[in-house]
mmCIF file with all atom_site columns, C-alpha atoms and ligand atoms in Angstrom:
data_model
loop_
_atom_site.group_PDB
_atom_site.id
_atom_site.type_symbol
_atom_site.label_atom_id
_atom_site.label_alt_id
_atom_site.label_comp_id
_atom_site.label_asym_id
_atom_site.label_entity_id
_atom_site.label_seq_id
_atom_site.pdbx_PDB_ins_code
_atom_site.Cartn_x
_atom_site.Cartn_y
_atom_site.Cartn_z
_atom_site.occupancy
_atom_site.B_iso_or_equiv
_atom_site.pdbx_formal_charge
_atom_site.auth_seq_id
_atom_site.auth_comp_id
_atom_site.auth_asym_id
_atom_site.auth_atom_id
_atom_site.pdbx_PDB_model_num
ATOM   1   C CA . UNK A 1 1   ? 9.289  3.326   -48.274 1.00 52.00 ? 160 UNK A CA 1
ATOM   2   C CA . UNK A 1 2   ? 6.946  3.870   -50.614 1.00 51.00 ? 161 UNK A CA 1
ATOM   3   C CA . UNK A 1 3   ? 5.817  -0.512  -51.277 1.00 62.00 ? 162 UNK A CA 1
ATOM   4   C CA . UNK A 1 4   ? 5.819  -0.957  -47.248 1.00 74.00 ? 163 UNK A CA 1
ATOM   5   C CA . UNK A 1 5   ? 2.620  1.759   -47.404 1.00 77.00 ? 164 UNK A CA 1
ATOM   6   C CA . UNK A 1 6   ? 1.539  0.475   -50.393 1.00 80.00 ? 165 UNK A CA 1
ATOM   7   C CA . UNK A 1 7   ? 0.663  -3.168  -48.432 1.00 78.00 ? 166 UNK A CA 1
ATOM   8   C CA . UNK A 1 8   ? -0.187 -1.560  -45.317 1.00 87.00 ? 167 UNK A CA 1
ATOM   9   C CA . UNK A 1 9   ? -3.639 -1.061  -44.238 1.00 91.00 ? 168 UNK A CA 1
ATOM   10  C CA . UNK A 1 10  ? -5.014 2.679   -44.855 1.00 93.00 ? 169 UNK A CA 1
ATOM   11  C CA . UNK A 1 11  ? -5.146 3.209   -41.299 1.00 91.00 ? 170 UNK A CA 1
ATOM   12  C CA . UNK A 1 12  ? -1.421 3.272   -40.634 1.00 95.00 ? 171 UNK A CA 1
ATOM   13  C CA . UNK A 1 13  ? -0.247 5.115   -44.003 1.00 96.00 ? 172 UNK A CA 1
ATOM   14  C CA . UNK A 1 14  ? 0.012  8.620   -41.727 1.00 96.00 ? 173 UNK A CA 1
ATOM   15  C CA . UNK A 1 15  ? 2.135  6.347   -39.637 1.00 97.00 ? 174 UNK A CA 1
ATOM   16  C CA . UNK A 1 16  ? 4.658  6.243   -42.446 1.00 97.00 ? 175 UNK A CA 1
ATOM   17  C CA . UNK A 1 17  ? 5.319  10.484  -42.515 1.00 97.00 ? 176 UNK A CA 1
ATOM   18  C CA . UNK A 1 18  ? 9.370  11.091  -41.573 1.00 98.00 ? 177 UNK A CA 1
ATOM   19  C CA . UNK A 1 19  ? 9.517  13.864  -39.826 1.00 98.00 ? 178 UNK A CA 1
ATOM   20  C CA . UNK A 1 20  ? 11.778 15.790  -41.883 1.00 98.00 ? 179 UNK A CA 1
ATOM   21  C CA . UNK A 1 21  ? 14.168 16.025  -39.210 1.00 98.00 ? 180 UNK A CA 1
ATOM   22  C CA . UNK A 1 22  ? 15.081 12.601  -38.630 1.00 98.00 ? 181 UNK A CA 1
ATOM   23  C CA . UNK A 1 23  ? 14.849 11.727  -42.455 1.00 98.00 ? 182 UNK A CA 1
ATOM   24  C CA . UNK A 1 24  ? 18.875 11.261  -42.582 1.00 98.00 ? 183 UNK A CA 1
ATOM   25  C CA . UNK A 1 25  ? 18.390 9.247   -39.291 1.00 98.00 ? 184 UNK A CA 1
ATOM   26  C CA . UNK A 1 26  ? 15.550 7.448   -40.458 1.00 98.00 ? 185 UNK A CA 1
ATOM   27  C CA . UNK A 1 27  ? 18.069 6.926   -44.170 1.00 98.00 ? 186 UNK A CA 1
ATOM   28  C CA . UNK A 1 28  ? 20.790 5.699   -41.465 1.00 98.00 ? 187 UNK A CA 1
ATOM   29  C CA . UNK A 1 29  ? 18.693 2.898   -39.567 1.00 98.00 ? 188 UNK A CA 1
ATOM   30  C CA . UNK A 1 30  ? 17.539 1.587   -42.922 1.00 98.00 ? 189 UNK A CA 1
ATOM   31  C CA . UNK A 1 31  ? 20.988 0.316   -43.921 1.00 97.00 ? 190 UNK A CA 1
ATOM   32  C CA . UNK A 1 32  ? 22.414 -0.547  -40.573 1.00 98.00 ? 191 UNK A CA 1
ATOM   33  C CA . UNK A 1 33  ? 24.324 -3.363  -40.403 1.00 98.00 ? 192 UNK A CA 1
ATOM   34  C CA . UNK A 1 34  ? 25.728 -3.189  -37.090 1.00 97.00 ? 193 UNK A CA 1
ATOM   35  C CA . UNK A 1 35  ? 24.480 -6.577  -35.927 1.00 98.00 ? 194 UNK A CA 1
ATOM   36  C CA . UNK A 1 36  ? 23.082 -9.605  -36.296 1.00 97.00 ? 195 UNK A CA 1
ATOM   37  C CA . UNK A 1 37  ? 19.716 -8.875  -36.679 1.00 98.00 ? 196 UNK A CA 1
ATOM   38  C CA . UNK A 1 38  ? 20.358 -7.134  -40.127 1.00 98.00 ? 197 UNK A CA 1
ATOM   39  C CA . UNK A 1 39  ? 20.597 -10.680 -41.424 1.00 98.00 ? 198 UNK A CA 1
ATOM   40  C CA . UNK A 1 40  ? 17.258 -11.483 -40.367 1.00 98.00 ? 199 UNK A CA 1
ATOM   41  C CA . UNK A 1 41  ? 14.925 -8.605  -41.079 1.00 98.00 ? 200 UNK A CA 1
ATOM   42  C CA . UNK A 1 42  ? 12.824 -8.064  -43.478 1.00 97.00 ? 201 UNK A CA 1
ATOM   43  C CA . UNK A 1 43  ? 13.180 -4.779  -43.011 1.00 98.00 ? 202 UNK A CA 1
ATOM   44  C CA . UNK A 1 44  ? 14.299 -1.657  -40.429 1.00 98.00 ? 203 UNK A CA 1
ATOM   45  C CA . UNK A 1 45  ? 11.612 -0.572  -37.777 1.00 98.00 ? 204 UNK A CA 1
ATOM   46  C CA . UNK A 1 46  ? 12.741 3.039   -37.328 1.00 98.00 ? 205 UNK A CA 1
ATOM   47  C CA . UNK A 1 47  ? 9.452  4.864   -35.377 1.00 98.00 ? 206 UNK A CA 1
ATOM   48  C CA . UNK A 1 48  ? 6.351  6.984   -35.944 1.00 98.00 ? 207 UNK A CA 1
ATOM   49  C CA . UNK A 1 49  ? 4.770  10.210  -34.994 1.00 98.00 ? 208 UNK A CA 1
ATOM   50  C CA . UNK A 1 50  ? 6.115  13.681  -35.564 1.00 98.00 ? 209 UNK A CA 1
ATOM   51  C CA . UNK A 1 51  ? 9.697  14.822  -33.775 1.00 98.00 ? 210 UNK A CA 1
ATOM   52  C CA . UNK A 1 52  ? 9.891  16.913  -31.650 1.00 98.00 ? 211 UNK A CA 1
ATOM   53  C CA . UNK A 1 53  ? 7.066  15.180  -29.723 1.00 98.00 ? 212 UNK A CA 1
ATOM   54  C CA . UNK A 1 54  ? 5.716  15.781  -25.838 1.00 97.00 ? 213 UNK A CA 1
ATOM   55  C CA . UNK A 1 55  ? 5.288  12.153  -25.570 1.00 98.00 ? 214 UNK A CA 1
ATOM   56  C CA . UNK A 1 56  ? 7.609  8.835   -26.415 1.00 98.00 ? 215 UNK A CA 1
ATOM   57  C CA . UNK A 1 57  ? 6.984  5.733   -25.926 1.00 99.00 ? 216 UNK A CA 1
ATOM   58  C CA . UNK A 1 58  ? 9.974  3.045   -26.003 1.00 99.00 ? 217 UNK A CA 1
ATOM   59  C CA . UNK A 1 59  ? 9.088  -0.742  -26.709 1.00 98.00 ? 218 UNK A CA 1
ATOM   60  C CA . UNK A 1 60  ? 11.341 -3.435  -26.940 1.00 98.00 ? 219 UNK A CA 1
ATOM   61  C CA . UNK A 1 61  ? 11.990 -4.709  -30.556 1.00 98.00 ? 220 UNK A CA 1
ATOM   62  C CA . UNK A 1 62  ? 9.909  -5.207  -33.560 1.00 98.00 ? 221 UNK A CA 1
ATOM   63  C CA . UNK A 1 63  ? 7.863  -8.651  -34.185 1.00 98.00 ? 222 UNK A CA 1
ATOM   64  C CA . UNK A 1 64  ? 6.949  -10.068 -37.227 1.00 97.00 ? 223 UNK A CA 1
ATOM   65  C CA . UNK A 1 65  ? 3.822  -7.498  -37.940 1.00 97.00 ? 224 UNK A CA 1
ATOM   66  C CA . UNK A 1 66  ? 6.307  -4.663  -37.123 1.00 98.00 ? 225 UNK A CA 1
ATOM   67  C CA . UNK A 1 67  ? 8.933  -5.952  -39.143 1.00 98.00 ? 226 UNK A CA 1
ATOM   68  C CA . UNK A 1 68  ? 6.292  -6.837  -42.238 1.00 97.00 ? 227 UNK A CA 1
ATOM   69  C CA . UNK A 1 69  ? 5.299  -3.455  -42.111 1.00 97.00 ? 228 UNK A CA 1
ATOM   70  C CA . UNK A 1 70  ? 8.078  -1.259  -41.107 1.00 98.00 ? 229 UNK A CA 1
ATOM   71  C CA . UNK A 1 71  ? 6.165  0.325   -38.418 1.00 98.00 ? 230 UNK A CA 1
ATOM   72  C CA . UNK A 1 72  ? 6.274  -0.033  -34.506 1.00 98.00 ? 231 UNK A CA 1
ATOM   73  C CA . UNK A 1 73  ? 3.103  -1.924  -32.382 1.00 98.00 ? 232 UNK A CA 1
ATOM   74  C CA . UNK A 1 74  ? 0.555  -2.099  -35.298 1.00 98.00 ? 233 UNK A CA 1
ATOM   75  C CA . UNK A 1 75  ? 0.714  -6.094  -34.025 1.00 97.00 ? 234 UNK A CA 1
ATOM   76  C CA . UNK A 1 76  ? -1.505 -6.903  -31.384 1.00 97.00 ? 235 UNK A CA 1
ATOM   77  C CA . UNK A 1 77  ? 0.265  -5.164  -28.617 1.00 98.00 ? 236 UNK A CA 1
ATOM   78  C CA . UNK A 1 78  ? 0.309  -2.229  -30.851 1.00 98.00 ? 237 UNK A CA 1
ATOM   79  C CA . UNK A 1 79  ? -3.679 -1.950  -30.834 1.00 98.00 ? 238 UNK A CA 1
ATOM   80  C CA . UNK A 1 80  ? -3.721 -2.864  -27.008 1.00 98.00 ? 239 UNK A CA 1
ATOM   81  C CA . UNK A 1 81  ? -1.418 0.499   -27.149 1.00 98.00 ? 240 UNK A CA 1
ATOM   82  C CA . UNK A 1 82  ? -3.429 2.387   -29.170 1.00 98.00 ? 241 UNK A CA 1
ATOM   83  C CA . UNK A 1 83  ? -6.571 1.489   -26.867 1.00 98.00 ? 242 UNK A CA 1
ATOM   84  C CA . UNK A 1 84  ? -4.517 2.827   -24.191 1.00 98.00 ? 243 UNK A CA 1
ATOM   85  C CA . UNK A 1 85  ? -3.623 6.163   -25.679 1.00 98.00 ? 244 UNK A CA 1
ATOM   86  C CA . UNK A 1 86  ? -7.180 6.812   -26.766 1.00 98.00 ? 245 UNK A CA 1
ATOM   87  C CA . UNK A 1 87  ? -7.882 6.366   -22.784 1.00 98.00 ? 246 UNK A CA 1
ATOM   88  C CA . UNK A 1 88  ? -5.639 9.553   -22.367 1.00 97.00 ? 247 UNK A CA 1
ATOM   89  C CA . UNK A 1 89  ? -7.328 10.965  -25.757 1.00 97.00 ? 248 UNK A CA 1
ATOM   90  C CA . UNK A 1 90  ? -4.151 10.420  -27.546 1.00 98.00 ? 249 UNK A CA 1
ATOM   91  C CA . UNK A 1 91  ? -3.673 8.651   -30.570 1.00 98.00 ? 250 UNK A CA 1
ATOM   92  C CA . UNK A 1 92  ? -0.803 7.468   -32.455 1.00 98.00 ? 251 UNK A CA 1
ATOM   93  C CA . UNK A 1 93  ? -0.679 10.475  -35.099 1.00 97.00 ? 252 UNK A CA 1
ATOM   94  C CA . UNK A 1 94  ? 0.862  12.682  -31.757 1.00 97.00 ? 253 UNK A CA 1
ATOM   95  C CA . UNK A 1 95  ? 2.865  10.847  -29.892 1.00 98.00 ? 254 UNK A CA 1
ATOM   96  C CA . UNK A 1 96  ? 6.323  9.107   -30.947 1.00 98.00 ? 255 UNK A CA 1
ATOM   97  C CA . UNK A 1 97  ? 6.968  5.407   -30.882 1.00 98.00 ? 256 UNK A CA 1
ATOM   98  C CA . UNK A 1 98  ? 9.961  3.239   -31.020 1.00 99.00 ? 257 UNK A CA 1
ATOM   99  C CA . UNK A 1 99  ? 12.069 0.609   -29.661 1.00 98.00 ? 258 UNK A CA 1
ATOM   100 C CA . UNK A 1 100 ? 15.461 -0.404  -27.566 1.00 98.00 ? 259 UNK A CA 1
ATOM   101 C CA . UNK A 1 101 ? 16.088 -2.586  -30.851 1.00 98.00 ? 260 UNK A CA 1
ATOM   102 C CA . UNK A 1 102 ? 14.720 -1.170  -34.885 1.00 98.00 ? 261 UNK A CA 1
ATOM   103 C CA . UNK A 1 103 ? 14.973 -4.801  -36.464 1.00 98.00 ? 262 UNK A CA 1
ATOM   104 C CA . UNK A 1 104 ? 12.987 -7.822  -35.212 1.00 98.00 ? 263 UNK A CA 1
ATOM   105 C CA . UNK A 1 105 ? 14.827 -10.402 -33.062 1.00 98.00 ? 264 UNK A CA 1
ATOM   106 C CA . UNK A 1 106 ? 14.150 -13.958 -34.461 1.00 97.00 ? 265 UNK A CA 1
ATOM   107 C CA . UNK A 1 107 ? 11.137 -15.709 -33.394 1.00 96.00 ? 266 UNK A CA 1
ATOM   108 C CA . UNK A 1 108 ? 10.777 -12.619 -30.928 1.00 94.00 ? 267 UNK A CA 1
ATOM   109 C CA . UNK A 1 109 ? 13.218 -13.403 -28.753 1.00 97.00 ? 268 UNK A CA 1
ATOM   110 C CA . UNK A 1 110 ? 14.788 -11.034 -25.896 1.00 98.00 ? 269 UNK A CA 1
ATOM   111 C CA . UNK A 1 111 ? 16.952 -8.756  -27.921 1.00 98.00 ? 270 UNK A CA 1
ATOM   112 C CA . UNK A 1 112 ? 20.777 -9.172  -26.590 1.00 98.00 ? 271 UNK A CA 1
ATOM   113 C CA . UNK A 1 113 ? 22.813 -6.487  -25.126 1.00 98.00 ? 272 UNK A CA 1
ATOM   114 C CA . UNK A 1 114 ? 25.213 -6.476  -28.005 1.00 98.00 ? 273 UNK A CA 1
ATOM   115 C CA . UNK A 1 115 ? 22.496 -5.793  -30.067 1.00 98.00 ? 274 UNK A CA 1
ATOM   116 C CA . UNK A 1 116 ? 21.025 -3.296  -27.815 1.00 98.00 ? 275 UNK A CA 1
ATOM   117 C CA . UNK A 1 117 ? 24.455 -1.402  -27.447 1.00 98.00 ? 276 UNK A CA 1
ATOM   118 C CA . UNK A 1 118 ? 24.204 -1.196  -31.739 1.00 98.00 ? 277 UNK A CA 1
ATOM   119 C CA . UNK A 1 119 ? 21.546 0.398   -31.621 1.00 98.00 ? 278 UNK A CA 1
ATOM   120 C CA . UNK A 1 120 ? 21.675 2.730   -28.723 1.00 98.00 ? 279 UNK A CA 1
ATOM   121 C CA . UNK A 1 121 ? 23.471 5.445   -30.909 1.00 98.00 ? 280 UNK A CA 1
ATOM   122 C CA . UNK A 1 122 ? 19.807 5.598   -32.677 1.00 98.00 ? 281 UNK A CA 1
ATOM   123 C CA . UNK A 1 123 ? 17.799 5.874   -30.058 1.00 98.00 ? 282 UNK A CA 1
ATOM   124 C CA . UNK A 1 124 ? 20.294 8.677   -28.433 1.00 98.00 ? 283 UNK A CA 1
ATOM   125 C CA . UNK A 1 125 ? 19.684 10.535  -31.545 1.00 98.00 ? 284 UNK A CA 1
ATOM   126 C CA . UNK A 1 126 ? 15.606 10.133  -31.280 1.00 98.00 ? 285 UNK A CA 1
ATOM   127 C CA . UNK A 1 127 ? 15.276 11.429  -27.511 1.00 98.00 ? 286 UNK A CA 1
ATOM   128 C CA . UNK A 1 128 ? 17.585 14.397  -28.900 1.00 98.00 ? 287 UNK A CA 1
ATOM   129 C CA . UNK A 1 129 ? 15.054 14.862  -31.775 1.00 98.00 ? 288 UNK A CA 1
ATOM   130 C CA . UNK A 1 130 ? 11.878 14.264  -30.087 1.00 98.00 ? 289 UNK A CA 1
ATOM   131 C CA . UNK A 1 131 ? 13.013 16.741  -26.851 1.00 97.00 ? 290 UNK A CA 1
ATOM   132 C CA . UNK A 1 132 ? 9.658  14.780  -25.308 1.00 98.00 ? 291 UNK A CA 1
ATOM   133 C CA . UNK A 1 133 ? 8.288  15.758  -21.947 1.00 97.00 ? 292 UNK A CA 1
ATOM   134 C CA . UNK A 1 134 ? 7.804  12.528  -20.649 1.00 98.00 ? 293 UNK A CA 1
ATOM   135 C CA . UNK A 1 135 ? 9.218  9.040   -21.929 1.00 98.00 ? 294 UNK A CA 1
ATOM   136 C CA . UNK A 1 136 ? 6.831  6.266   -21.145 1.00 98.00 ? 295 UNK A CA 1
ATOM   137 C CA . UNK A 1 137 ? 9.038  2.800   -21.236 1.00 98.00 ? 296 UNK A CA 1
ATOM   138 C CA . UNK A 1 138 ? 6.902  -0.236  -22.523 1.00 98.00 ? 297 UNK A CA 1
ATOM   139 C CA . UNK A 1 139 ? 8.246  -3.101  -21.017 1.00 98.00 ? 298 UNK A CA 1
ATOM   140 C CA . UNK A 1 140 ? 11.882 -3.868  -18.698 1.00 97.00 ? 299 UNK A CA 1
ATOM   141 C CA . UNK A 1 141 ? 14.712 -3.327  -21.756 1.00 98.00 ? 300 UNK A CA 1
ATOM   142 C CA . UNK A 1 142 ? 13.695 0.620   -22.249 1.00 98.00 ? 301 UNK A CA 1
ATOM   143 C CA . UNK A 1 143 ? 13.289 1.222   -18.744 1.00 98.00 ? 302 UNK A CA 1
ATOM   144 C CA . UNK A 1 144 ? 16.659 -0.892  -17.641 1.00 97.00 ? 303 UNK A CA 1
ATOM   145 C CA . UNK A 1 145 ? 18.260 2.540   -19.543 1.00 96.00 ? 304 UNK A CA 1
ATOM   146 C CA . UNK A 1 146 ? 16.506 5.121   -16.751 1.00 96.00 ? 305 UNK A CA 1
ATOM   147 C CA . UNK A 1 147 ? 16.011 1.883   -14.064 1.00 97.00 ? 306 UNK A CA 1
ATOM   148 C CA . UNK A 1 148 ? 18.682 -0.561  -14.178 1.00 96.00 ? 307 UNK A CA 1
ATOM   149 C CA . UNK A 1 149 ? 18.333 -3.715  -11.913 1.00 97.00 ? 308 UNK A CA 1
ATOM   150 C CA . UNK A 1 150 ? 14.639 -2.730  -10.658 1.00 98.00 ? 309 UNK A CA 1
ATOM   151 C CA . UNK A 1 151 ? 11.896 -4.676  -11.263 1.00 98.00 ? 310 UNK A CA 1
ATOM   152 C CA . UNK A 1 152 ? 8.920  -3.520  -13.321 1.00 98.00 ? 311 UNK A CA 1
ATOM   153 C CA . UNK A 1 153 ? 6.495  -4.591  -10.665 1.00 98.00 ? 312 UNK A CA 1
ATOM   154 C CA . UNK A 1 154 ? 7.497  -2.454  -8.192  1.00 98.00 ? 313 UNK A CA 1
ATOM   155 C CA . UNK A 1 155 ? 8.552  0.733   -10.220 1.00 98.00 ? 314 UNK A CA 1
ATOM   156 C CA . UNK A 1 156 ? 5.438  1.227   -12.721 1.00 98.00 ? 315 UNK A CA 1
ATOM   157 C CA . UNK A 1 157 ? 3.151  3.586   -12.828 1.00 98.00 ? 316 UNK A CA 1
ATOM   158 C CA . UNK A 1 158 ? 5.473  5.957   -10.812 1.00 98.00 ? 317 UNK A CA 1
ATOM   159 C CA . UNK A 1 159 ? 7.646  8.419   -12.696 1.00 98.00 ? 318 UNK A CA 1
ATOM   160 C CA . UNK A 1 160 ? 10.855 9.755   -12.195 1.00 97.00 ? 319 UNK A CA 1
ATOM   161 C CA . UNK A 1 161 ? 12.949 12.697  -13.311 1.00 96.00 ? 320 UNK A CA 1
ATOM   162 C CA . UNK A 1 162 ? 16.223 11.323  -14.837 1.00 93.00 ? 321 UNK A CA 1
ATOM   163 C CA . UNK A 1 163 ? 18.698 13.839  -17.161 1.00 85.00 ? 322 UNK A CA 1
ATOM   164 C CA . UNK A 1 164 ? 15.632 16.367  -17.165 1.00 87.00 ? 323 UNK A CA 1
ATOM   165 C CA . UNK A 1 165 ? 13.315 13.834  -18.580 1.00 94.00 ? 324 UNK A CA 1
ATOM   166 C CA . UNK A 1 166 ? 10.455 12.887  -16.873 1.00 98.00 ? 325 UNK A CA 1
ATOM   167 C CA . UNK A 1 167 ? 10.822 9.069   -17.248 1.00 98.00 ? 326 UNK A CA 1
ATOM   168 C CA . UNK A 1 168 ? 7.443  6.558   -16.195 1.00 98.00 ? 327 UNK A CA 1
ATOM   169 C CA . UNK A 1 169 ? 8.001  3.057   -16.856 1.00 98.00 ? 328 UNK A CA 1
ATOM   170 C CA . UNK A 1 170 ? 5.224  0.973   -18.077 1.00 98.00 ? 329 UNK A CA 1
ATOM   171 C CA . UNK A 1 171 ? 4.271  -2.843  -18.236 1.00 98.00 ? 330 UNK A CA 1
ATOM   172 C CA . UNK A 1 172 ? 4.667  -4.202  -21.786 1.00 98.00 ? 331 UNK A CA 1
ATOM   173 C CA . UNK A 1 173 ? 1.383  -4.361  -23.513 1.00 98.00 ? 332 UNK A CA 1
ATOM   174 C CA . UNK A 1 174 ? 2.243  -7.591  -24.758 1.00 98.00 ? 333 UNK A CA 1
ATOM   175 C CA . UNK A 1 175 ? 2.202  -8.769  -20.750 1.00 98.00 ? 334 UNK A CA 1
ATOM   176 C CA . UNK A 1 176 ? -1.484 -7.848  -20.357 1.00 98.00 ? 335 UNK A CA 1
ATOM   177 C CA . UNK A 1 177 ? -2.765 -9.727  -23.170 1.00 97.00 ? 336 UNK A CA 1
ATOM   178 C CA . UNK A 1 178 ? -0.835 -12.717 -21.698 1.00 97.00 ? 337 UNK A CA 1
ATOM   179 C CA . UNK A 1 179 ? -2.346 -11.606 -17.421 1.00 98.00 ? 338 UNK A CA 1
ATOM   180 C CA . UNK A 1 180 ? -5.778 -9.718  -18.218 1.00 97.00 ? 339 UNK A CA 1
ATOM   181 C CA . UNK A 1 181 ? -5.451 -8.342  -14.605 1.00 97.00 ? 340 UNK A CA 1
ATOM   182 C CA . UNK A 1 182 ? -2.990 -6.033  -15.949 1.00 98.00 ? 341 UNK A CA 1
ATOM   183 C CA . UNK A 1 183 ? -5.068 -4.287  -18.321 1.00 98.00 ? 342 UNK A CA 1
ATOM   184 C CA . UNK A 1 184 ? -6.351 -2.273  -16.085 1.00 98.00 ? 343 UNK A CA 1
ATOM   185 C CA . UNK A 1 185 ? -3.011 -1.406  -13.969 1.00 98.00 ? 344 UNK A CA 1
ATOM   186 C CA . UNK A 1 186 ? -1.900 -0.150  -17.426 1.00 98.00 ? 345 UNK A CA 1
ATOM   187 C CA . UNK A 1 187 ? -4.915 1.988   -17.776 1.00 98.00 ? 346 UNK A CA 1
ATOM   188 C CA . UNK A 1 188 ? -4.321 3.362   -14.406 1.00 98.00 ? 347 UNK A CA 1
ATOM   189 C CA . UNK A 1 189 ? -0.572 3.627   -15.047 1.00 98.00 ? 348 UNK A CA 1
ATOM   190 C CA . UNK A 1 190 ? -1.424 5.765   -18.555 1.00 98.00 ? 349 UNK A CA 1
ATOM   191 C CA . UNK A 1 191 ? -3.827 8.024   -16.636 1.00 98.00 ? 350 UNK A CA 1
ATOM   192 C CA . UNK A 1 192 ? -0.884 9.523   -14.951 1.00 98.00 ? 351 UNK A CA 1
ATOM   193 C CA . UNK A 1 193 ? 0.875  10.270  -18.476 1.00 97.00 ? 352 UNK A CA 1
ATOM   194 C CA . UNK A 1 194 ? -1.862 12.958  -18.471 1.00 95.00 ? 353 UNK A CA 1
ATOM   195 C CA . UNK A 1 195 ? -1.125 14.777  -15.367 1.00 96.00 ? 354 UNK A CA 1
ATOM   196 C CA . UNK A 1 196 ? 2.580  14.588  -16.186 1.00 97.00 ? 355 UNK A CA 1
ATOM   197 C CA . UNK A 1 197 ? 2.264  16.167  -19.419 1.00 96.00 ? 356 UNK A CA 1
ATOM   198 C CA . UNK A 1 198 ? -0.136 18.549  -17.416 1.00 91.00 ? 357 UNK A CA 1
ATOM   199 C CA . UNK A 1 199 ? -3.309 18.010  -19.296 1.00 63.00 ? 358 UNK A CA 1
ATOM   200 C CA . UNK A 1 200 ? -6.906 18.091  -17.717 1.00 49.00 ? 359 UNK A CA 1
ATOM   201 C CA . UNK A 1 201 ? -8.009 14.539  -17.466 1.00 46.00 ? 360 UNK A CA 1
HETATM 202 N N1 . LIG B 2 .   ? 6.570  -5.138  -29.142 1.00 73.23 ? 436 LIG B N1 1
HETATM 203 C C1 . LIG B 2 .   ? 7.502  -4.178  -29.043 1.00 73.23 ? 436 LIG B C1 1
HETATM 204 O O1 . LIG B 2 .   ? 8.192  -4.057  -28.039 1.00 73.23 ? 436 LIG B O1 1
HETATM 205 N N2 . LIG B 2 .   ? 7.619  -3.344  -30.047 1.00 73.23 ? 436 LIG B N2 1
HETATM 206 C C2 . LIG B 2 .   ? 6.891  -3.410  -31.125 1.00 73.23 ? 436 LIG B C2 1
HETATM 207 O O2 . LIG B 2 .   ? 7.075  -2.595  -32.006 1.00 73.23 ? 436 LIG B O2 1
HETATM 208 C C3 . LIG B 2 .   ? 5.909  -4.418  -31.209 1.00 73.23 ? 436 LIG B C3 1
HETATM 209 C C4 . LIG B 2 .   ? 5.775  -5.275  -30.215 1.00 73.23 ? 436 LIG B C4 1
#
């Protein structure tokens, strides 16, 4: 843990605190070698922020920043994110990140369902921990878990109480630096995280 924030840039080192709750999780993701991908990493991608947590956010799977660093969006999606939290005055320090997958897929491709199913145990155990108000999905492989066989483009934006979470799936940040005219659905999308989690705006 301690070379991974050594190489990272100063501005993500808090992004490296285990919340002392998930350390044995955190212990358990690190040498997990219940798939494929634990061939390919470079390292384990477990999450950030502090557990319990109001508000999650679920990506996909690590890419090669992620998986340099050991930390979750801190590529370029990650500081499309982080634009999009400080919309909502968030930042990354309070709210918890992670992914369906906690190693990278090769060449970032889709991560598979047998690899999802390995990991699913993990990210059981971090909704348990984290005890958020509101999950924000990033993208269709977290929200397939609250949403299956719906179609992002139809469902965003709009939340949904599922097993006493308030669930809100989200575009991928990744997809509005590829269509610009999503940036600001996103936006708009994240302004409603604020009146879930019953914030003034
Ligand atoms: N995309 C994801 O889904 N997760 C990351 O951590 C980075 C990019």
């Amino acid at each position: 843990m301690a070379d991974r924030r050594a190489s990272a840039p100063p501005a993500l080192r808090p992004l490296y605190e285990v919340p002392v709750v998930a350390t044995d999780l955190y212990e358990a993701i690190a040498d997990c070698p219940m798939c494929n991908l634990a061939r390919t990493r470079t390292q384990t991608v477990p999450g950030s922020g502090p557990l319990p947590c109001d508000l999650m956010f679920i990506g996909e799977g690590p890419g090669q920043r992620e998986d340099e660093l050991g930390l979750p969006f801190v590529g370029r999606s990650g500081q499309f994110l982080d634009e999009l939290l400080a919309s909502i005055g968030r930042s990354r320090t309070d709210v918890y990140v992670t992914n369906v997958v906690k190693c990278r897929p090769p060449g970032n491709r889709d991560p598979e369902p047998n690899e999802m199913a390995a990991c699913r145990a993990y990210l059981d155990q971090q909704l348990e921990l984290a005890q958020p108000k509101v999950v924000a999905t990033l993208g269709r492989f977290s929200m397939a878990r609250w949403f299956p066989g719906e179609r992002i483009s139809d469902i965003h934006g709009r939340e949904r109480a599922v097993d006493g979470v308030t669930v809100i799936p989200m575009y991928h940040p990744a997809a509005a630096l590829r269509n610009g005219s999503l940036r600001a659905v996103m936006m708009q999308d994240f302004a409603r995280i604020t009146a879930l989690l019953g914030e003034a705006s």
